PDB file of C-alpha atoms in Angstrom:
ATOM      1  CA  MET A1080      67.829  27.438  53.229  1.00  0.00           C
ATOM      2  CA  ALA A1081      64.474  29.035  52.402  1.00  0.00           C
ATOM      3  CA  TRP A1082      65.122  29.554  48.690  1.00  0.00           C
ATOM      4  CA  ALA A1083      66.313  26.056  48.817  1.00  0.00           C
ATOM      5  CA  LEU A1084      63.211  24.600  50.132  1.00  0.00           C
ATOM      6  CA  ALA A1085      61.247  26.994  47.674  1.00  0.00           C
ATOM      7  CA  ALA A1086      62.926  25.234  44.746  1.00  0.00           C
ATOM      8  CA  VAL A1087      62.298  21.826  45.973  1.00  0.00           C
ATOM      9  CA  GLY A1088      58.739  22.776  46.137  1.00  0.00           C
ATOM     10  CA  ALA A1089      58.550  24.320  42.575  1.00  0.00           C
ATOM     11  CA  LEU A1090      60.377  20.988  41.326  1.00  0.00           C
ATOM     12  CA  ARG A1091      57.745  18.741  42.991  1.00  0.00           C
ATOM     13  CA  ARG A1092      55.012  20.756  41.292  1.00  0.00           C
ATOM     14  CA  ILE A1093      56.761  20.598  37.877  1.00  0.00           C
ATOM     15  CA  ALA A1094      57.101  16.800  38.252  1.00  0.00           C
ATOM     16  CA  ARG A1095      53.315  16.365  39.426  1.00  0.00           C
ATOM     17  CA  ALA A1096      52.374  18.434  36.291  1.00  0.00           C
ATOM     18  CA  THR A1097      54.513  16.542  33.933  1.00  0.00           C
ATOM     19  CA  THR A1098      53.352  13.108  35.231  1.00  0.00           C
ATOM     20  CA  SER A1099      49.478  13.974  35.051  1.00  0.00           C
ATOM     21  CA  THR A1100      49.702  15.754  31.751  1.00  0.00           C
ATOM     22  CA  PRO A1101      49.923  12.472  29.556  1.00  0.00           C
ATOM     23  CA  LYS A1102      46.829  11.287  31.327  1.00  0.00           C
ATOM     24  CA  ARG A1103      44.850  14.216  30.483  1.00  0.00           C
ATOM     25  CA  VAL A1104      46.202  13.852  26.772  1.00  0.00           C
ATOM     26  CA  VAL A1105      45.181  10.261  26.814  1.00  0.00           C
ATOM     27  CA  ALA A1106      41.726  10.950  28.227  1.00  0.00           C
ATOM     28  CA  THR A1107      41.231  13.862  25.769  1.00  0.00           C
ATOM     29  CA  ALA A1108      42.150  11.559  22.920  1.00  0.00           C
ATOM     30  CA  GLN A1109      39.850   8.889  23.815  1.00  0.00           C
ATOM     31  CA  GLY A1110      36.938  11.172  24.329  1.00  0.00           C
ATOM     32  CA  ARG A1111      37.750  12.730  20.914  1.00  0.00           C
ATOM     33  CA  ARG A1112      37.741   9.128  19.413  1.00  0.00           C
ATOM     34  CA  CYS A1113      34.382   8.498  21.226  1.00  0.00           C
ATOM     35  CA  LEU A1114      32.792  11.416  20.007  1.00  0.00           C
ATOM     36  CA  LYS A1115      33.827  10.786  16.419  1.00  0.00           C
ATOM     37  CA  SER A1116      32.634   7.160  16.538  1.00  0.00           C
ATOM     38  CA  SER A1117      29.248   8.494  17.778  1.00  0.00           C
ATOM     39  CA  LYS A1118      28.916  10.950  14.950  1.00  0.00           C
ATOM     40  CA  VAL A1119      29.789   8.374  12.426  1.00  0.00           C
ATOM     41  CA  ASP A1120      27.069   5.948  14.124  1.00  0.00           C
ATOM     42  CA  LEU A1121      24.442   8.778  13.943  1.00  0.00           C
ATOM     43  CA  GLN A1122      25.276   9.340  10.527  1.00  0.00           C
ATOM     44  CA  ASP A1123      24.974   5.658   9.471  1.00  0.00           C
ATOM     45  CA  GLY A1124      21.882   5.384  11.369  1.00  0.00           C
ATOM     46  CA  ALA A1125      20.311   8.520   9.577  1.00  0.00           C
ATOM     47  CA  ALA A1126      21.372   7.064   6.195  1.00  0.00           C
ATOM     48  CA  GLY A1127      20.068   3.872   6.879  1.00  0.00           C
ATOM     49  CA  ALA A1128      16.824   5.199   7.904  1.00  0.00           C
ATOM     50  CA  THR A1129      16.543   7.658   4.835  1.00  0.00           C
ATOM     51  CA  SER A1130      17.488   4.720   2.649  1.00  0.00           C
ATOM     52  CA  THR A1131      14.864   2.470   4.255  1.00  0.00           C
ATOM     53  CA  TRP A1132      12.211   5.356   3.813  1.00  0.00           C
ATOM     54  CA  THR A1133      12.993   5.717   0.138  1.00  0.00           C
ATOM     55  CA  GLN A1134      12.767   2.277  -0.719  1.00  0.00           C
ATOM     56  CA  THR A1135       9.426   1.906   1.180  1.00  0.00           C
ATOM     57  CA  CYS A1136       8.113   4.881  -0.631  1.00  0.00           C
ATOM     58  CA  LYS A1137       9.214   3.269  -4.051  1.00  0.00           C
ATOM     59  CA  ASP A1138       7.616   0.116  -3.336  1.00  0.00           C
ATOM     60  CA  SER A1139       4.581   1.705  -2.282  1.00  0.00           C
ATOM     61  CA  TRP A1140       4.212   3.602  -5.351  1.00  0.00           C
ATOM     62  CA  ARG A1141       4.935   0.382  -7.626  1.00  0.00           C
ATOM     63  CA  THR A1142       2.179  -1.431  -5.676  1.00  0.00           C
ATOM     64  CA  PHE A1143      -0.287   1.215  -6.183  1.00  0.00           C
ATOM     65  CA  PHE A1144       0.357   1.406  -9.843  1.00  0.00           C
ATOM     66  CA  VAL A1145       0.094  -2.376 -10.018  1.00  0.00           C
ATOM     67  CA  TYR A1146      -3.473  -2.280  -8.457  1.00  0.00           C
ATOM     68  CA  LEU A1147      -4.379   0.821 -10.519  1.00  0.00           C
ATOM     69  CA  GLY A1148      -3.593  -0.910 -13.874  1.00  0.00           C
ATOM     70  CA  ALA A1149      -5.068  -4.276 -12.668  1.00  0.00           C
ATOM     71  CA  ASN A1150      -8.230  -2.352 -11.711  1.00  0.00           C
ATOM     72  CA  GLY A1151      -8.562  -0.586 -15.056  1.00  0.00           C
ATOM     73  CA  LEU A1152      -7.657  -3.877 -17.124  1.00  0.00           C
ATOM     74  CA  SER A1153     -10.339  -5.969 -15.062  1.00  0.00           C
ATOM     75  CA  ASN A1154     -12.912  -3.237 -16.004  1.00  0.00           C
ATOM     76  CA  ALA A1155     -11.960  -3.585 -19.653  1.00  0.00           C
ATOM     77  CA  MET A1156     -12.097  -7.329 -19.564  1.00  0.00           C
ATOM     78  CA  ILE A1157     -15.627  -7.278 -18.104  1.00  0.00           C
ATOM     79  CA  HIS A1158     -17.042  -4.629 -20.117  1.00  0.00           C
ATOM     80  CA  PRO A1159     -15.038  -4.992 -23.432  1.00  0.00           C
ATOM     81  CA  PHE A1160     -17.718  -3.281 -25.748  1.00  0.00           C
ATOM     82  CA  GLN A1161     -19.360  -1.027 -23.184  1.00  0.00           C
ATOM     83  CA  LYS A1162     -18.894   2.750 -22.675  1.00  0.00           C
ATOM     84  CA  LEU A1163     -17.985   3.186 -18.976  1.00  0.00           C
ATOM     85  CA  ASP A1164     -18.472   6.058 -16.750  1.00  0.00           C
ATOM     86  CA  TYR A1165     -14.806   7.520 -15.824  1.00  0.00           C
ATOM     87  CA  GLY A1166     -15.895  10.749 -14.400  1.00  0.00           C
ATOM     88  CA  ALA A1167     -13.325  13.600 -15.399  1.00  0.00           C
ATOM     89  CA  LEU A1168     -11.456  11.122 -17.428  1.00  0.00           C
ATOM     90  CA  SER A1169     -14.400  10.494 -19.821  1.00  0.00           C
ATOM     91  CA  LEU A1170     -13.454  13.991 -21.378  1.00  0.00           C
ATOM     92  CA  LEU A1171     -10.392  12.185 -22.886  1.00  0.00           C
ATOM     93  CA  PHE A1172     -12.373   9.663 -24.796  1.00  0.00           C
ATOM     94  CA  LEU A1173     -13.131  10.394 -28.441  1.00  0.00           C
ATOM     95  CA  ASP A1174     -16.412   8.648 -28.647  1.00  0.00           C
ATOM     96  CA  GLY A1175     -18.327  11.706 -27.366  1.00  0.00           C
ATOM     97  CA  ARG A1176     -19.578  10.146 -23.988  1.00  0.00           C
ATOM     98  CA  SER A1177     -21.088  12.850 -21.654  1.00  0.00           C
ATOM     99  CA  VAL A1178     -20.032  13.460 -18.216  1.00  0.00           C
ATOM    100  CA  GLU A1179     -22.533  13.522 -15.340  1.00  0.00           C
ATOM    101  CA  ASN A1180     -20.144  13.607 -12.322  1.00  0.00           C
ATOM    102  CA  LEU A1181     -16.599  14.290 -12.363  1.00  0.00           C
ATOM    103  CA  TRP A1182     -15.815  11.981  -9.213  1.00  0.00           C
ATOM    104  CA  TRP A1183     -18.466  10.821  -7.137  1.00  0.00           C
ATOM    105  CA  GLY A1184     -20.260   7.574  -8.352  1.00  0.00           C
ATOM    106  CA  THR A1185     -18.031   7.225 -11.170  1.00  0.00           C
ATOM    107  CA  ARG A1186     -15.458   4.373 -12.022  1.00  0.00           C
ATOM    108  CA  LEU A1187     -12.804   7.057 -11.659  1.00  0.00           C
ATOM    109  CA  GLU A1188     -13.367   7.264  -8.009  1.00  0.00           C
ATOM    110  CA  HIS A1189     -13.173   3.266  -7.734  1.00  0.00           C
ATOM    111  CA  LEU A1190     -10.249   3.350 -10.045  1.00  0.00           C
ATOM    112  CA  ILE A1191      -7.899   5.452  -7.763  1.00  0.00           C
ATOM    113  CA  MET A1192      -9.130   5.011  -4.418  1.00  0.00           C
ATOM    114  CA  VAL A1193      -9.275   1.027  -4.115  1.00  0.00           C
ATOM    115  CA  PRO A1194      -5.753   0.705  -5.217  1.00  0.00           C
ATOM    116  CA  ALA A1195      -4.575   3.529  -2.855  1.00  0.00           C
ATOM    117  CA  LEU A1196      -6.452   1.692  -0.049  1.00  0.00           C
ATOM    118  CA  LEU A1197      -5.074  -1.490  -1.041  1.00  0.00           C
ATOM    119  CA  THR A1198      -1.674  -0.353  -0.996  1.00  0.00           C
ATOM    120  CA  ILE A1199      -1.950   1.301   2.550  1.00  0.00           C
ATOM    121  CA  CYS A1200      -3.749  -1.718   4.203  1.00  0.00           C
ATOM    122  CA  GLY A1201      -1.431  -4.265   2.519  1.00  0.00           C
ATOM    123  CA  GLY A1202       1.636  -2.172   3.838  1.00  0.00           C
ATOM    124  CA  PHE A1203       0.286  -2.037   7.172  1.00  0.00           C
ATOM    125  CA  ALA A1204      -0.522  -5.632   7.106  1.00  0.00           C
ATOM    126  CA  ASP A1205       3.150  -6.412   6.008  1.00  0.00           C
ATOM    127  CA  ALA A1206       4.662  -4.339   8.617  1.00  0.00           C
ATOM    128  CA  PHE A1207       2.502  -5.932  11.487  1.00  0.00           C
ATOM    129  CA  TRP A1208       3.656  -9.576  10.379  1.00  0.00           C
ATOM    130  CA  LYS A1209       7.454  -8.374  10.143  1.00  0.00           C
ATOM    131  CA  SER A1210       7.522  -6.769  13.224  1.00  0.00           C
ATOM    132  CA  ILE A1211       5.359  -8.615  15.889  1.00  0.00           C
ATOM    133  CA  GLY A1212       2.904 -10.910  14.024  1.00  0.00           C
ATOM    134  CA  MET A1213       5.053 -13.849  13.257  1.00  0.00           C
ATOM    135  CA  ASP A1214       6.702 -14.043  16.808  1.00  0.00           C
ATOM    136  CA  LEU A1215       3.138 -13.179  18.505  1.00  0.00           C
ATOM    137  CA  PHE A1216       1.633 -16.050  16.909  1.00  0.00           C
ATOM    138  CA  GLY A1217       4.665 -18.501  16.995  1.00  0.00           C
ATOM    139  CA  ILE A1218       5.184 -18.733  13.371  1.00  0.00           C
ATOM    140  CA  SER A1219       8.820 -19.917  12.629  1.00  0.00           C
ATOM    141  CA  ALA A1220       8.871 -18.960   8.666  1.00  0.00           C
ATOM    142  CA  LYS A1221      11.078 -15.770   8.215  1.00  0.00           C
ATOM    143  CA  THR A1222       8.679 -14.553   5.497  1.00  0.00           C
ATOM    144  CA  MET A1223       4.939 -14.813   4.750  1.00  0.00           C
ATOM    145  CA  SER A1224       4.488 -16.509   1.181  1.00  0.00           C
ATOM    146  CA  PHE A1225       2.100 -19.095  -0.145  1.00  0.00           C
ATOM    147  CA  ALA A1226       5.060 -21.547  -0.285  1.00  0.00           C
ATOM    148  CA  THR A1227       5.846 -21.062   3.365  1.00  0.00           C
ATOM    149  CA  THR A1228       2.933 -20.241   5.275  1.00  0.00           C
ATOM    150  CA  PRO A1229      -0.073 -20.943   2.793  1.00  0.00           C
ATOM    151  CA  ASN A1230      -3.065 -20.712   5.398  1.00  0.00           C
ATOM    152  CA  LEU A1231      -1.683 -17.377   6.927  1.00  0.00           C
ATOM    153  CA  TYR A1232      -0.932 -15.898   3.318  1.00  0.00           C
ATOM    154  CA  LEU A1233      -4.887 -16.410   2.307  1.00  0.00           C
ATOM    155  CA  VAL A1234      -5.950 -15.171   5.823  1.00  0.00           C
ATOM    156  CA  ASN A1235      -3.844 -12.054   5.422  1.00  0.00           C
ATOM    157  CA  LEU A1236      -5.033 -11.516   1.953  1.00  0.00           C
ATOM    158  CA  TYR A1237      -8.765 -11.786   2.688  1.00  0.00           C
ATOM    159  CA  ALA A1238      -8.176  -9.555   5.761  1.00  0.00           C
ATOM    160  CA  PHE A1239      -6.404  -6.732   4.210  1.00  0.00           C
ATOM    161  CA  THR A1240      -8.494  -6.632   1.096  1.00  0.00           C
ATOM    162  CA  PHE A1241     -11.683  -6.738   2.888  1.00  0.00           C
ATOM    163  CA  CYS A1242     -10.453  -3.748   5.077  1.00  0.00           C
ATOM    164  CA  ALA A1243      -9.379  -1.890   1.989  1.00  0.00           C
ATOM    165  CA  VAL A1244     -12.665  -2.272   0.007  1.00  0.00           C
ATOM    166  CA  TRP A1245     -14.947  -1.771   3.018  1.00  0.00           C
ATOM    167  CA  LEU A1246     -12.813   1.502   3.597  1.00  0.00           C
ATOM    168  CA  PHE A1247     -13.451   2.449   0.113  1.00  0.00           C
ATOM    169  CA  PHE A1248     -17.407   1.980   0.583  1.00  0.00           C
ATOM    170  CA  PHE A1249     -17.259   3.670   4.003  1.00  0.00           C
ATOM    171  CA  GLN A1250     -15.705   6.780   2.705  1.00  0.00           C
ATOM    172  CA  HIS A1251     -18.083   6.796  -0.163  1.00  0.00           C
ATOM    173  CA  SER A1252     -21.288   6.463   1.860  1.00  0.00           C
ATOM    174  CA  ARG A1253     -19.760   9.326   4.157  1.00  0.00           C
ATOM    175  CA  LEU A1254     -18.736  12.043   1.658  1.00  0.00           C
ATOM    176  CA  ASN A1255     -20.918  11.313  -1.568  1.00  0.00           C
ATOM    177  CA  PRO A1256     -23.138  13.874  -1.367  1.00  0.00           C
ATOM    178  CA  ASP A1257     -25.744  12.175  -3.722  1.00  0.00           C
ATOM    179  CA  LEU A1258     -26.185   9.836  -0.831  1.00  0.00           C
ATOM    180  CA  GLU A1259     -27.685  12.095   1.516  1.00  0.00           C
ATOM    181  CA  GLY A1260     -30.416  10.314   3.800  1.00  0.00           C
ATOM    182  CA  ASN A1261     -29.382   6.859   2.535  1.00  0.00           C
ATOM    183  CA  ARG A1262     -25.784   6.313   3.701  1.00  0.00           C
ATOM    184  CA  CYS A1263     -26.175   3.694   6.217  1.00  0.00           C
ATOM    185  CA  GLU A1264     -28.405   1.788   3.805  1.00  0.00           C
ATOM    186  CA  PHE A1265     -25.933   2.080   1.069  1.00  0.00           C
ATOM    187  CA  LEU A1266     -23.192   0.728   3.367  1.00  0.00           C
ATOM    188  CA  ARG A1267     -25.210  -2.044   4.547  1.00  0.00           C
ATOM    189  CA  SER A1268     -25.858  -3.274   1.106  1.00  0.00           C
ATOM    190  CA  LYS A1269     -22.269  -3.625   0.078  1.00  0.00           C
ATOM    191  CA  LEU A1270     -21.518  -5.842   3.177  1.00  0.00           C
ATOM    192  CA  LYS A1271     -22.899  -9.332   1.464  1.00  0.00           C
ATOM    193  CA  PRO A1272     -21.194  -8.841  -1.981  1.00  0.00           C
ATOM    194  CA  LEU A1273     -18.026  -7.705  -0.240  1.00  0.00           C
ATOM    195  CA  ALA A1274     -17.839 -10.735   2.001  1.00  0.00           C
ATOM    196  CA  THR A1275     -18.440 -12.846  -1.234  1.00  0.00           C
ATOM    197  CA  GLY A1276     -16.268 -11.148  -3.396  1.00  0.00           C
ATOM    198  CA  MET A1277     -13.178 -11.213  -0.861  1.00  0.00           C
ATOM    199  CA  GLY A1278     -13.482 -15.153  -0.670  1.00  0.00           C
ATOM    200  CA  LEU A1279     -13.010 -15.515  -4.277  1.00  0.00           C
ATOM    201  CA  GLN A1280      -9.588 -14.550  -4.287  1.00  0.00           C
ATOM    202  CA  TRP A1281      -8.342 -18.108  -3.703  1.00  0.00           C
ATOM    203  CA  HIS A1282      -6.823 -18.286  -6.837  1.00  0.00           C
ATOM    204  CA  ALA A1283      -4.447 -15.419  -6.374  1.00  0.00           C
ATOM    205  CA  PRO A1284      -1.253 -17.645  -5.625  1.00  0.00           C
ATOM    206  CA  LEU A1285      -2.144 -19.727  -8.988  1.00  0.00           C
ATOM    207  CA  MET A1286      -2.439 -16.362 -11.174  1.00  0.00           C
ATOM    208  CA  LEU A1287       0.817 -15.087  -9.611  1.00  0.00           C
ATOM    209  CA  ALA A1288       2.612 -18.342 -10.404  1.00  0.00           C
ATOM    210  CA  LEU A1289       1.118 -18.817 -13.862  1.00  0.00           C
ATOM    211  CA  PHE A1290       2.343 -15.303 -15.021  1.00  0.00           C
ATOM    212  CA  ARG A1291       5.695 -15.929 -13.504  1.00  0.00           C
ATOM    213  CA  VAL A1292       5.426 -12.875 -11.317  1.00  0.00           C
ATOM    214  CA  GLY A1293       8.904 -11.930  -9.753  1.00  0.00           C
ATOM    215  CA  LYS A1294      11.274 -13.750 -12.556  1.00  0.00           C
ATOM    216  CA  GLY A1295      12.423 -12.387 -15.811  1.00  0.00           C
ATOM    217  CA  ARG A1296      11.554  -9.498 -17.732  1.00  0.00           C
ATOM    218  CA  LEU A1297       8.417  -7.069 -17.577  1.00  0.00           C
ATOM    219  CA  ASN A1298       7.416  -8.240 -14.104  1.00  0.00           C
ATOM    220  CA  PHE A1299       5.647  -5.224 -13.652  1.00  0.00           C
ATOM    221  CA  LEU A1300       3.288  -5.937 -16.569  1.00  0.00           C
ATOM    222  CA  ARG A1301       3.144  -9.519 -15.813  1.00  0.00           C
ATOM    223  CA  GLU A1302       2.097  -8.710 -12.139  1.00  0.00           C
ATOM    224  CA  THR A1303      -0.563  -6.188 -13.228  1.00  0.00           C
ATOM    225  CA  ALA A1304      -2.116  -8.966 -15.515  1.00  0.00           C
ATOM    226  CA  ALA A1305      -2.107 -11.425 -12.791  1.00  0.00           C
ATOM    227  CA  ILE A1306      -3.757  -9.077 -10.238  1.00  0.00           C
ATOM    228  CA  ALA A1307      -6.543  -8.145 -12.985  1.00  0.00           C
ATOM    229  CA  PHE A1308      -7.526 -11.888 -13.219  1.00  0.00           C
ATOM    230  CA  VAL A1309      -7.717 -11.996  -9.243  1.00  0.00           C
ATOM    231  CA  PHE A1310      -9.909  -8.929  -9.519  1.00  0.00           C
ATOM    232  CA  LEU A1311     -12.059 -10.512 -12.389  1.00  0.00           C
ATOM    233  CA  PRO A1312     -14.257 -12.847 -10.144  1.00  0.00           C
ATOM    234  CA  VAL A1313     -14.449 -10.746  -7.537  1.00  0.00           C
ATOM    235  CA  LYS A1314     -16.005  -8.187  -9.371  1.00  0.00           C
ATOM    236  CA  ALA A1315     -17.947 -10.237 -11.689  1.00  0.00           C
ATOM    237  CA  LEU A1316     -19.403 -12.729  -9.159  1.00  0.00           C
ATOM    238  CA  GLY A1317     -18.771 -11.119  -5.815  1.00  0.00           C
ATOM    239  CA  PHE A1318     -20.457  -7.488  -6.961  1.00  0.00           C
ATOM    240  CA  GLU A1319     -22.510  -8.891  -9.880  1.00  0.00           C
ATOM    241  CA  ASP A1320     -20.593  -6.417 -12.045  1.00  0.00           C
ATOM    242  CA  PHE A1321     -20.643  -8.382 -15.493  1.00  0.00           C
ATOM    243  CA  GLN A1322     -21.794  -6.967 -18.888  1.00  0.00           C
ATOM    244  CA  GLU A1323     -24.909  -4.935 -18.659  1.00  0.00           C
ATOM    245  CA  ASN A1324     -25.706  -6.107 -15.111  1.00  0.00           C
ATOM    246  CA  GLY A1325     -22.946  -3.743 -13.605  1.00  0.00           C
ATOM    247  CA  LEU A1326     -23.704  -0.646 -15.577  1.00  0.00           C
ATOM    248  CA  SER A1327     -24.796   2.514 -13.650  1.00  0.00           C
ATOM    249  CA  PRO A1328     -27.608   4.417 -14.798  1.00  0.00           C
ATOM    250  CA  HIS A1329     -25.568   6.845 -16.416  1.00  0.00           C
ATOM    251  CA  GLU A1330     -23.602   4.128 -18.183  1.00  0.00           C
ATOM    252  CA  ARG A1331     -26.713   2.430 -19.492  1.00  0.00           C
ATOM    253  CA  ARG A1332     -27.815   5.789 -20.994  1.00  0.00           C
ATOM    254  CA  LEU A1333     -24.318   5.902 -22.744  1.00  0.00           C
ATOM    255  CA  ASN A1334     -24.794   2.551 -24.074  1.00  0.00           C
ATOM    256  CA  ASN A1335     -28.493   3.071 -25.388  1.00  0.00           C
ATOM    257  CA  LEU A1336     -29.950   0.752 -22.806  1.00  0.00           C
ATOM    258  CA  HIS A1337     -33.215   0.587 -21.133  1.00  0.00           C
ATOM    259  CA  ALA A1338     -32.872   1.870 -17.221  1.00  0.00           C
ATOM    260  CA  VAL A1339     -33.474  -0.880 -14.613  1.00  0.00           C
TER     261      VAL A1339
END
């Protein structure tokens, strides 16, 4: 009798084990599928973030070189026949121009720093409007352009270019050793021409449309030329950098002009 009861108990335990095993198997299989799905999602997210970051870097470098080319081209348009002080780069010119400073106070500093700061400030402005700016101000347009949001487009243009150029003058006044003892006066002297020059960019949409920027081949060159014509009145009228008026003392010596 005892052995019969033991056999029945063993059979019951076997039955319970066989009935619960499929549940554990199913649960384990579901867990593995969920884990695999999570890994795939994480990999897709990482790949998407990497792709976005790579594209952002490419766009930023392209924008920088557009501003760089436009800055140099506008200098050539304003001073077509004058020798300009490009600091260390002046050593590459074959006209024998002398070098007084390698960086500070030369057009090389402006040539590099202004496009870099315009790229950074423009990138921050675009990110702000895309992330929270449009919703914050109740703007229904999905993208900011002169066609969809003309007023906002111009305000954004004035704001980020003003910030970028002001930052250029700020770092120049803080770091240029030649301005020791005259840093605040230099920075204050740039506020009025800065405000005047930034307000002369109203024709930027017209230039971009005239050069058909964003359409067809050679878009990089056409955009560079369009931005150069935007820079032209800013420099010539805002900062009075036109012909002999905008030359530095060293540049006047390079061109055999009397000091002013």
